[in-house]
XYZ file of C-alpha atoms in Angstrom:
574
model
C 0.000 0.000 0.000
C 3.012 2.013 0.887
C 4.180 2.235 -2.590
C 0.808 2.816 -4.246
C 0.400 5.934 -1.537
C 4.032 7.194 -3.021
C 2.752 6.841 -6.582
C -0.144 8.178 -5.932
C 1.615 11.365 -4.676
C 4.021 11.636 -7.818
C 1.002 11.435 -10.343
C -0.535 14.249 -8.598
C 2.746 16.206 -9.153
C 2.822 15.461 -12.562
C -0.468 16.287 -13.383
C 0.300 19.926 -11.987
C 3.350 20.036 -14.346
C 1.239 19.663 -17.489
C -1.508 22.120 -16.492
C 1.717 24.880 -16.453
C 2.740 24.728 -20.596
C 5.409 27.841 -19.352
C 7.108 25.372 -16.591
C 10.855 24.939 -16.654
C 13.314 22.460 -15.500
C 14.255 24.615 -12.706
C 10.448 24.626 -11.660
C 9.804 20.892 -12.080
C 12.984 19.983 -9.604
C 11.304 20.930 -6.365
C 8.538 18.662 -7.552
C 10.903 15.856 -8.207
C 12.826 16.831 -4.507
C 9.663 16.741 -2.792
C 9.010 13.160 -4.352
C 12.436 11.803 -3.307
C 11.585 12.737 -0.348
C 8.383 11.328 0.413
C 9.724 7.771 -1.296
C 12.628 7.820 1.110
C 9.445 8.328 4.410
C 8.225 5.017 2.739
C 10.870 2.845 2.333
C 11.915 3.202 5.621
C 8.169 1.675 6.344
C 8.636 -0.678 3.899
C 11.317 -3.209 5.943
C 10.133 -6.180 4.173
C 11.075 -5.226 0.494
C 14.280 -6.089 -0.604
C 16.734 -3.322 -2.347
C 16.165 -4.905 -5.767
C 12.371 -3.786 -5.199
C 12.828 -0.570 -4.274
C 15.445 0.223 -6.915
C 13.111 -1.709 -10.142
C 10.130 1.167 -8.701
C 12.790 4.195 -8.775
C 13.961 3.223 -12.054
C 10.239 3.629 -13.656
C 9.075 6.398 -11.171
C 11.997 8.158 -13.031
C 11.273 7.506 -16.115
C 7.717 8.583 -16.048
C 8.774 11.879 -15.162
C 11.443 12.165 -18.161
C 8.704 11.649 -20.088
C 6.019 14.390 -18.954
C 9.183 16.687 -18.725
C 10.314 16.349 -22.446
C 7.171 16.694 -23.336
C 6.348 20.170 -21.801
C 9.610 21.096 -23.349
C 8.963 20.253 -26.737
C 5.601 22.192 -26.378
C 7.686 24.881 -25.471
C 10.015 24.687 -28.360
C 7.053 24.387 -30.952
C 5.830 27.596 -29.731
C 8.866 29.554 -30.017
C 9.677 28.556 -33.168
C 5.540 29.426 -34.310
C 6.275 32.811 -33.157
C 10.105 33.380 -34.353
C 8.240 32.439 -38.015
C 5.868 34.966 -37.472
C 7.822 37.992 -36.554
C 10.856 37.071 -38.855
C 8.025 36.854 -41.646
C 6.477 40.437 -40.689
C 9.545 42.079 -40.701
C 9.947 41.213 -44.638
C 6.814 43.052 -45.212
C 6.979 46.572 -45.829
C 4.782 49.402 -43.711
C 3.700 46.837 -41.574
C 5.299 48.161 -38.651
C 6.309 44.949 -37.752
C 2.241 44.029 -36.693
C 0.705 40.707 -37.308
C -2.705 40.883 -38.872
C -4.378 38.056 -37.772
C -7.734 38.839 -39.376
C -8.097 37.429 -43.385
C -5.682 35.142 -43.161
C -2.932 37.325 -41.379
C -3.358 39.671 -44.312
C -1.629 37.993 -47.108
C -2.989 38.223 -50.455
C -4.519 36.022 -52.537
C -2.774 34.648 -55.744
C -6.038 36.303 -57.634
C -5.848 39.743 -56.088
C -1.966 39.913 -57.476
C -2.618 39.098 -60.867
C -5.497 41.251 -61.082
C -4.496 44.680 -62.748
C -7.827 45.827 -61.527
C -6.919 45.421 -57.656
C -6.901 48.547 -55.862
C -3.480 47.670 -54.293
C -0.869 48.738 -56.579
C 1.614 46.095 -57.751
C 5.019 46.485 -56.446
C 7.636 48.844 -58.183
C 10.359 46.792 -60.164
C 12.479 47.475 -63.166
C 12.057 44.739 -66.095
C 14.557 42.720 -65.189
C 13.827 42.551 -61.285
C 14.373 39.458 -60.022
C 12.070 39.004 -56.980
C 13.575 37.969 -53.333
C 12.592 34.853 -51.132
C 10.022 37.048 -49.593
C 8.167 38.557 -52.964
C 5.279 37.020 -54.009
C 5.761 34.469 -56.647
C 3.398 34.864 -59.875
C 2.696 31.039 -61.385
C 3.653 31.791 -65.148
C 1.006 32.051 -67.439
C -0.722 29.107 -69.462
C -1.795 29.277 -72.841
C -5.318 30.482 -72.600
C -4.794 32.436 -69.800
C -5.344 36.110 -70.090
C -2.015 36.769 -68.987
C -0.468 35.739 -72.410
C -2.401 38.965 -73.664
C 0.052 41.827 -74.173
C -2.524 44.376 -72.662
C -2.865 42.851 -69.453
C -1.355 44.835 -66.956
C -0.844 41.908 -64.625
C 1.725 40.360 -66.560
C 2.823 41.546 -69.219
C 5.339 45.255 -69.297
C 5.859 46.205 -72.714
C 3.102 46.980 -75.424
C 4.021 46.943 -79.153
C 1.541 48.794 -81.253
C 1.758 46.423 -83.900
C 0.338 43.743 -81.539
C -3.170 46.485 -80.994
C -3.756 46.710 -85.434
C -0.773 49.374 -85.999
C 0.236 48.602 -89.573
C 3.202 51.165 -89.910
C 3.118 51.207 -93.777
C 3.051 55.342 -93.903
C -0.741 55.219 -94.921
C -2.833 52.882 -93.300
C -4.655 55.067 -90.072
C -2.695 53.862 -86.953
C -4.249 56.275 -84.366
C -6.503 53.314 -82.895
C -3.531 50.864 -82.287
C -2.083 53.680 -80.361
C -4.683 54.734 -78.629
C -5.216 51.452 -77.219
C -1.562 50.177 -76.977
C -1.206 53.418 -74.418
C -4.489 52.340 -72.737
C -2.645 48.900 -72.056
C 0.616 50.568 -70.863
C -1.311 53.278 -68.953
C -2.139 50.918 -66.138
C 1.088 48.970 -65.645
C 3.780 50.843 -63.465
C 7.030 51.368 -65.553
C 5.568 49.316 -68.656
C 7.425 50.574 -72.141
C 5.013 51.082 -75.259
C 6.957 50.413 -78.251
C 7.089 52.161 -81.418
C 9.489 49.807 -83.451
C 12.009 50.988 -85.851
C 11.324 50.004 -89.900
C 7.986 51.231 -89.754
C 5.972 54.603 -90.671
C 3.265 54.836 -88.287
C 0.523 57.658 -89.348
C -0.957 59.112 -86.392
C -3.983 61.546 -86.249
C -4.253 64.258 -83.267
C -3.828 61.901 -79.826
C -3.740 62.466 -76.664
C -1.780 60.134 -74.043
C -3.316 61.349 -70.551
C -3.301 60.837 -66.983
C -4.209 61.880 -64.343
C -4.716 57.545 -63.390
C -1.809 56.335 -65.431
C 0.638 54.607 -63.601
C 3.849 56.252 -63.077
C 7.038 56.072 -65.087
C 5.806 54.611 -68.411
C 8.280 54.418 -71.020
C 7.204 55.396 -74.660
C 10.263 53.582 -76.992
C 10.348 55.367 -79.950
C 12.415 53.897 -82.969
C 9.989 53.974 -85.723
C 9.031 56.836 -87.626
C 5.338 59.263 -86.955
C 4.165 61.033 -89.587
C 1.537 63.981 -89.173
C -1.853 63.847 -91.543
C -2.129 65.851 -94.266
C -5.810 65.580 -94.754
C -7.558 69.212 -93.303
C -10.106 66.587 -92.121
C -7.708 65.130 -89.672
C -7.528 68.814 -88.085
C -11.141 70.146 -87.926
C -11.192 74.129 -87.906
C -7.090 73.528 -86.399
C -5.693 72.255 -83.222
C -2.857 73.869 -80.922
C -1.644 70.062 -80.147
C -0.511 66.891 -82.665
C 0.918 64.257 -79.986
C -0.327 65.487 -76.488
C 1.094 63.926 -73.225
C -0.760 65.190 -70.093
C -0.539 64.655 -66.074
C 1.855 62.275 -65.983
C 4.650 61.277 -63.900
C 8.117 60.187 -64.806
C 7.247 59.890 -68.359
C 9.972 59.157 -70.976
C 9.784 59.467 -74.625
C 13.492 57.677 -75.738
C 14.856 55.894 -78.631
C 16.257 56.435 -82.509
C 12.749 57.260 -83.986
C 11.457 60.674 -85.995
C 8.050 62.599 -85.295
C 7.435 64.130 -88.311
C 4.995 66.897 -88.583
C 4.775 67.225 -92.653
C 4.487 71.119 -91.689
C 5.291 72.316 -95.180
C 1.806 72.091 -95.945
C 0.940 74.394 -92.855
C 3.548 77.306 -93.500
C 1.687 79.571 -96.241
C 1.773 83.843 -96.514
C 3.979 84.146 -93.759
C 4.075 88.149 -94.187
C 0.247 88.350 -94.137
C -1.081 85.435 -91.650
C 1.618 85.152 -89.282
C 3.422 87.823 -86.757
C 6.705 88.887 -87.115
C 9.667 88.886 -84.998
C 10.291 92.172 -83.293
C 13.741 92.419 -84.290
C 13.280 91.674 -88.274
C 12.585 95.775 -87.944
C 16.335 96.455 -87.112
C 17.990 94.425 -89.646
C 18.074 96.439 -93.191
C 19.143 94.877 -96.248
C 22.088 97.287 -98.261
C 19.725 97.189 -101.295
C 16.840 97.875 -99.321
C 14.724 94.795 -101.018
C 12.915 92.645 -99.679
C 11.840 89.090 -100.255
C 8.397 88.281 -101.929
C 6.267 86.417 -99.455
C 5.749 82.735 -100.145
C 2.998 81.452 -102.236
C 0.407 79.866 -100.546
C 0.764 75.909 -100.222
C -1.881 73.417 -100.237
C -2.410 70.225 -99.288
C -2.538 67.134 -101.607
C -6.208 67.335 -101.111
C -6.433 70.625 -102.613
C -7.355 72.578 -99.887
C -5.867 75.117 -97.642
C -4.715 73.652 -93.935
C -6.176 74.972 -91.128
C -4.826 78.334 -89.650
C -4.318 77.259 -86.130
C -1.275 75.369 -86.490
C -0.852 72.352 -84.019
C 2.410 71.639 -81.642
C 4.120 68.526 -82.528
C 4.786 67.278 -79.212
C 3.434 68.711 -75.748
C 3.612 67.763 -72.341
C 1.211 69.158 -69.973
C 1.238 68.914 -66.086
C 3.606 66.704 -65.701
C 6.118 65.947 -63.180
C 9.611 64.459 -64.487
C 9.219 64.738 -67.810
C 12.423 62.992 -70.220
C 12.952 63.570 -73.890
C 15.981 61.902 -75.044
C 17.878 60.505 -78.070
C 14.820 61.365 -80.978
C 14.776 63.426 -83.974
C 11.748 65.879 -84.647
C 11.074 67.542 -87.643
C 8.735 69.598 -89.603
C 6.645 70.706 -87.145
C 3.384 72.860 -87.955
C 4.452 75.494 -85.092
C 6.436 74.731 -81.746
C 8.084 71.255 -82.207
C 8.430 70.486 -78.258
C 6.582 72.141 -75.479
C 6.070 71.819 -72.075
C 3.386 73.722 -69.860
C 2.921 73.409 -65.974
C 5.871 70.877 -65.830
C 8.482 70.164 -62.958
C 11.610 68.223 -63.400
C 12.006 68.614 -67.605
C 14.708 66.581 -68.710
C 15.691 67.032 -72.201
C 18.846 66.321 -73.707
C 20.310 64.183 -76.686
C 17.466 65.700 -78.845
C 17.753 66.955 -82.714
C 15.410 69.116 -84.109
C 14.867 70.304 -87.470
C 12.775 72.529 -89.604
C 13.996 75.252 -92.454
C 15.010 78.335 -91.270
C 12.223 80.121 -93.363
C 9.739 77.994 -91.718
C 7.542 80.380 -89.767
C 6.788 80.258 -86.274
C 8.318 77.373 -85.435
C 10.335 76.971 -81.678
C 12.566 74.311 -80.814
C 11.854 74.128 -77.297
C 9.059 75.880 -75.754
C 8.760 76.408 -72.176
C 6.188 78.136 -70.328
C 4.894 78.034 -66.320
C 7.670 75.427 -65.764
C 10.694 75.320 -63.286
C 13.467 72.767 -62.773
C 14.245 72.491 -66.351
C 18.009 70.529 -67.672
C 18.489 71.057 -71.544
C 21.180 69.952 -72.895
C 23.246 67.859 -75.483
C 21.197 68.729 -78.164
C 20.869 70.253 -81.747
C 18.226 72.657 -82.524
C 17.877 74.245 -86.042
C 14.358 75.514 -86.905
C 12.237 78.888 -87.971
C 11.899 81.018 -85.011
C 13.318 80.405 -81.176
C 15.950 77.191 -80.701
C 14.548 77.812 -77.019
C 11.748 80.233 -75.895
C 11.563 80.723 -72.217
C 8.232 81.914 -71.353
C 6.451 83.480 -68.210
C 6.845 81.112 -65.001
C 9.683 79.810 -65.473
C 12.443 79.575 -63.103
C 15.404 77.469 -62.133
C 15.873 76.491 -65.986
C 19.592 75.589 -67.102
C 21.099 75.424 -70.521
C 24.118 73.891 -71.564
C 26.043 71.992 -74.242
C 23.723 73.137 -77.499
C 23.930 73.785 -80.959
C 21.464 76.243 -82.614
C 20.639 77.366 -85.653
C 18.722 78.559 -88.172
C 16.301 80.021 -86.009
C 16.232 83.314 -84.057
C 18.528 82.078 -80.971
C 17.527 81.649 -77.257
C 15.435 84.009 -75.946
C 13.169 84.971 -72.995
C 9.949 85.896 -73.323
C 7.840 87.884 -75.390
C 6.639 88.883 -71.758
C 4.045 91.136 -70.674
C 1.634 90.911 -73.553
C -1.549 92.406 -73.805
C -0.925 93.633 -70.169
C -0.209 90.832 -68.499
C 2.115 90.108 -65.657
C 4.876 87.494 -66.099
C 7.956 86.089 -63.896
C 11.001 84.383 -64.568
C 13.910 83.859 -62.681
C 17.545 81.900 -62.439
C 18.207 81.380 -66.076
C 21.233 79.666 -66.856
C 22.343 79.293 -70.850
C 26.315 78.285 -71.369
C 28.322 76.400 -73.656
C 26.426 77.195 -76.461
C 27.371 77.620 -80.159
C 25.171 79.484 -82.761
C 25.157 79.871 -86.072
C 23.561 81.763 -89.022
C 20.655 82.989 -86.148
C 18.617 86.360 -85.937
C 19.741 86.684 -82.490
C 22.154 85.042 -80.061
C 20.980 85.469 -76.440
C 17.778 88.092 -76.136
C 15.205 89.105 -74.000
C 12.014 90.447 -74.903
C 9.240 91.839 -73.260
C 6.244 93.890 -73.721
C 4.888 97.861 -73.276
C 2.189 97.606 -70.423
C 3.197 94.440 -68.461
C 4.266 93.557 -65.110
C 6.449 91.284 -63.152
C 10.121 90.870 -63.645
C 13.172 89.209 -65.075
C 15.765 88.246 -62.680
C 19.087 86.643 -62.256
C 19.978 85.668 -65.883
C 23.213 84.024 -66.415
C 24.735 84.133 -70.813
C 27.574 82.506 -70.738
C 30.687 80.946 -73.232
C 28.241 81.456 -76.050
C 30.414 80.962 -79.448
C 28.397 83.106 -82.199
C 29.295 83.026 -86.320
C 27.299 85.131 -88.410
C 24.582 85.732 -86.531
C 22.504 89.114 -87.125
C 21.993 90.172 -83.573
C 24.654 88.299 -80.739
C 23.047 90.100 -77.625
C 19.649 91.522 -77.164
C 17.426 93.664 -74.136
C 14.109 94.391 -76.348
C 11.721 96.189 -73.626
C 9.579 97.187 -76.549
C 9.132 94.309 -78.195
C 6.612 94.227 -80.801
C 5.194 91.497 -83.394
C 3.118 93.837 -85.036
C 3.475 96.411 -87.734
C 2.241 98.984 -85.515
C 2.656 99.043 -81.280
C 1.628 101.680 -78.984
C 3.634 102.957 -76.255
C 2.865 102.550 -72.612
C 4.606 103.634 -69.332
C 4.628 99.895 -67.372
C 7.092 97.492 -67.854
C 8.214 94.210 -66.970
C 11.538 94.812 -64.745
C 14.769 93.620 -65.500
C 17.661 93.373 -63.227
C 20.597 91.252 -62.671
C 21.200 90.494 -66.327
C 25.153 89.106 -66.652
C 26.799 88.521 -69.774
C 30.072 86.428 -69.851
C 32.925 85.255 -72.506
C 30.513 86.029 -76.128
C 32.599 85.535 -78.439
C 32.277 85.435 -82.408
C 31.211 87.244 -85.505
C 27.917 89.468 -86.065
C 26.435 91.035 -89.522
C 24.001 93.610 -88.063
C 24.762 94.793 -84.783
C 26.829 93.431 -81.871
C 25.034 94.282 -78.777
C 21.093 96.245 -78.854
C 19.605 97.087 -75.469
C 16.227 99.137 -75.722
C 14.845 99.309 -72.164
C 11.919 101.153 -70.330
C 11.974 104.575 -70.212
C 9.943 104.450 -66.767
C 11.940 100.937 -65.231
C 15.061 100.897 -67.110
C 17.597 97.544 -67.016
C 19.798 97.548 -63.437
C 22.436 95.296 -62.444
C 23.492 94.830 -66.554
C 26.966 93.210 -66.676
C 29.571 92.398 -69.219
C 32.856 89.660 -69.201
C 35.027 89.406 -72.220
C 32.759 90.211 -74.929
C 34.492 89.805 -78.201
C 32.723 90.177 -81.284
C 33.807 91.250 -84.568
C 31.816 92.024 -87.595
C 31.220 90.627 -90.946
C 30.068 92.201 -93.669
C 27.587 90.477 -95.892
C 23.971 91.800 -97.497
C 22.876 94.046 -94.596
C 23.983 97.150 -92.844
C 26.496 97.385 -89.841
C 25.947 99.186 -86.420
C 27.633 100.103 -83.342
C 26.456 98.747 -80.073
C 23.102 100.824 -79.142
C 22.296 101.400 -75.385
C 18.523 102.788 -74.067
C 18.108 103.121 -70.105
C 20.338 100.245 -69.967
C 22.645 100.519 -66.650
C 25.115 98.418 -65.005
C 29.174 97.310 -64.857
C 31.751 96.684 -67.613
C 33.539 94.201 -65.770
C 36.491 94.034 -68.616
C 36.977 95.657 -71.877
C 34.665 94.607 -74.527
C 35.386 94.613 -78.364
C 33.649 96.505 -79.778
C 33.851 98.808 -77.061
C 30.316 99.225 -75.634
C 30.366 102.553 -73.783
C 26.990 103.437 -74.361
C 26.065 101.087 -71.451
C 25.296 103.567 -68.294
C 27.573 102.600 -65.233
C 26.167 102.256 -61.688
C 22.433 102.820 -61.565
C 19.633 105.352 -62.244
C 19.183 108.158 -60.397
C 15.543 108.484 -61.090
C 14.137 105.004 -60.966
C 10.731 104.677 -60.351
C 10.192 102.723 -57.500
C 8.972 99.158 -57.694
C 5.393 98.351 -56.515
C 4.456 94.987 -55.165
C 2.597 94.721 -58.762
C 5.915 95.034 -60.295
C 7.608 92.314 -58.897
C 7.219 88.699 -59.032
């Protein structure tokens, strides 16, 4: 009975061990202690069992409680490694704080809800060739019928050829539906590439490849050729856009290919229809002739095209914006413009049109800031680069221009108006056979102001007018004079150097804000006699600092600043 009593005791002991899953070794001992204890009580009761007895009984009292003691540990163990999965797992997930949703599953998605392209979650950010880690989800790859194998589907598939939407590319067949719905494909797949291949003509009608809900970053690879319509059909009663990009972000038009604009058709009695540069007023032939204005043109339809003349390409809204590595050509008007952009990236970029060709800027920028130009080759009919009202922090560098009418800023001011620009930066720039080098423009009655302007290492050769302050500009045959003006100050001219054929340096400020803060490094121009008439520097209201001595000598520039300066209003400045 004794040693029932004693094994009685030790089951009870046990059985409080594996209520307790948290009990350690160093808890269960007293247990064990307590048991030794009470056997050792018995045994001494117990005189007529032999040794052998007692020992066989210690031996499996023993190894009962092994038992019930590797088993709590191994519960234990299971549960620490349960939890060490858990939190190892939530720290691979991003913005999860390192919190473990238990409800849904513990908040991992479903196979379904990643391949959808329609799930509000966004897929994760990768470049093509990502290759996903341990802790990415892994996408089965597509079977045969499976709507993945579709190049539109934005769940799968990253780059959309527009000859796999209908695009034919042979130069006549209407592609503007292939494109339309190529885009449409890319639009919802983050940093997808819609390709335009090379060896093919695509004609493309008036498009527009919009946001605000496209997915960032979308690449449009252009190696192929576009080409304009020449139909007045295709263009209504005229449109100020061709190829439209709007509200995007990180959008990047790259690649070997042409836009084409076929604007011959467009550019008809250019003395009559269109305005004329301000400064075509100084620059006198020595025969005093002029040339007869072009015939009118028309299209292969036999009808006049419309007289609103479209942009090639324009960006609208957009936040970093790249142009790189095409060629465009021809344009109607403007062949690149951006409006309301941040972050412009352009560079790498040839454009071309004839130097006759009215009307028709390089680059265009208006209302934009944060703008890198450079490596690139501009030739065209009016501006290489017009830099319009809002803009700021733009920077210039490494370009060739010309024909075309040189860099300028502005016309500002028109019709009233107040305009701002500020921290203009053009250098390292060569130009040849322009109107004008570097010039600034701006308009009778307007308000605002031009500030910190930077010219610099500009290489000139044969061009009419190297440096220009207009403050009267005018692109009509008649202009009335008015008292406001858009301010300039802070205007700096550095190492100009070249040849000129009308006049080297013409600054024609306000009478009631002249230029302040006008300044002039190594200017070295020489001129060259060809068909029109030579003239020394001319100075109006312009003041400022010769910093060195400039050939031709430019003395007509008023040092220090005016003494009657009207003071700037808050409606002056920007």
């Amino acid at each position: 009975m004794a040693i029932f009593q004693v094994l009685s005791l030790y089951k009870h002991n046990v059985s409080l061990v594996g209520k307790t899953n948290k009990l350690s070794l160093f808890h269960s001992l007293p247990l064990f202690h307590s048991f030794l204890f009470t056997l050792t009580l018995t045994t001494k009761k117990m005189s007529g069992l032999s040794f052998r007895c007692f020992t066989y009984m210690f031996l499996i009292s023993f190894l009962i409680w092994s038992s019930n003691f590797e088993a709590c540990i191994a519960r234990r163990g299971k549960h620490w490694r349960q939890n060490r999965a858990v939190t190892a797992s939530l720290l691979k997930k991003n913005g999860k704080n390192g919190h473990n949703n238990q409800h849904g599953g513990g908040g991992a998605k479903s196979k379904a809800s990643l391949l959808s392209h329609k799930s509000t979650q966004p897929l994760p950010k990768a470049p093509p060739q990502h290759k996903s880690t341990p802790s990415s989800p892994t996408i089965p790859p597509p079977q045969e019928d499976s709507p993945l194998t579709q190049p539109y589907d934005g769940g799968y598939s990253t780059t959309f050829n527009v000859l796999d939407f209908g695009a034919k590319g042979d130069g006549s067949s209407d592609d503007t539906k292939a494109f339309q719905s190529a885009w449409a494909g890319a639009c919802q797949v983050e940093a997808s590439t819609m390709l335009i291949p090379a060896d093919y003509v695509f004609f493309v009608g008036p498009i527009s490849f919009s946001g605000p809900y496209c997915k960032p970053n979308i690449v449009f690879q252009l190696d192929g050729t576009i080409v304009a319509p020449t139909n007045p059909n295709a263009w209504g009663r005229g449109l100020l856009q061709w190829l439209d990009f709007t509200k995007l972000v990180g959008i990047t038009i790259q690649g070997n290919g042409i836009i084409d604009g076929r604007g011959s058709l467009w550019w008809e009695d250019t003395q009559f229809d269109n305005p004329i540069d301000g400064e075509e007023k100084l620059i006198i032939p020595i025969n005093h002739t002029v040339g007869r204005p072009p015939m009118p043109i028309q299209s292969e339809f036999g009808r006049r095209m419309p007289y609103i003349k479209p942009t090639a390409l324009r960006f609208y809204g957009s936040i970093n914006p790249t142009i790189t590595g095409i060629t465009i050509q021809n344009s109607p008007q403007c062949h690149l413009k951006f409006d309301n952009c941040d972050g412009v990236l352009v560079h790498d970029v040839t454009i071309s049109s004839p130097g006759d060709s009215p009307n028709t800027d390089g680059i265009h920028l208006q209302n934009s800031k944060d703008v890198l130009i450079h490596s690139s080759t501009l030739g065209c009919g009016d501006d290489c680069i017009s830099i319009q009202t809002g803009c700021s922090n733009v920077y210039v560098h490494n370009v060739n221009c010309g024909p075309g009418h040189g860099i300028s800023i502005g016309g500002l001011g028109k019709d009233n108006t107040r305009a701002c620009v500020s921290n203009i930066t053009v250098r390292d720039v060569n130009m040849h056979n322009t109107m004008n080098g570097v010039r600034i423009k701006t308009w009778q009655g307007g308000s605002g102001s031009v500030q910190g302007v930077l010219f610099s290492n500009i290489q000139v050769s044969e061009v009419q007018l190297p440096i220009v302050i207009d403050q009267f500009y005018c692109d009509k045959r008649m202009c009335v004079n008015q008292t406001s003006a858009v301010a300039l100050a802070g205007i700096n001219y550095e190492r100009i150097k070249g040849t000129y054929t009308v006049k080297p340096v013409h600054f024609a400020c306000s009478d009631s804000l002249p230029c302040v803060d006008v300044s002039l490094t190594t200017i070295e121009l020489e001129p060259v006699q060809e068909q029109y008439h030579l003239y020394n520097p001319f100075c109006w209201k312009a003041y400022g600092e010769l910093k060195t001595t400039t050939v031709p000598p430019i003395s007509c520039l008023q040092i220090g600043k005016p003494t009657k300066n009207r003071i700037q209003t808050n409606h002056d400045l920007c």
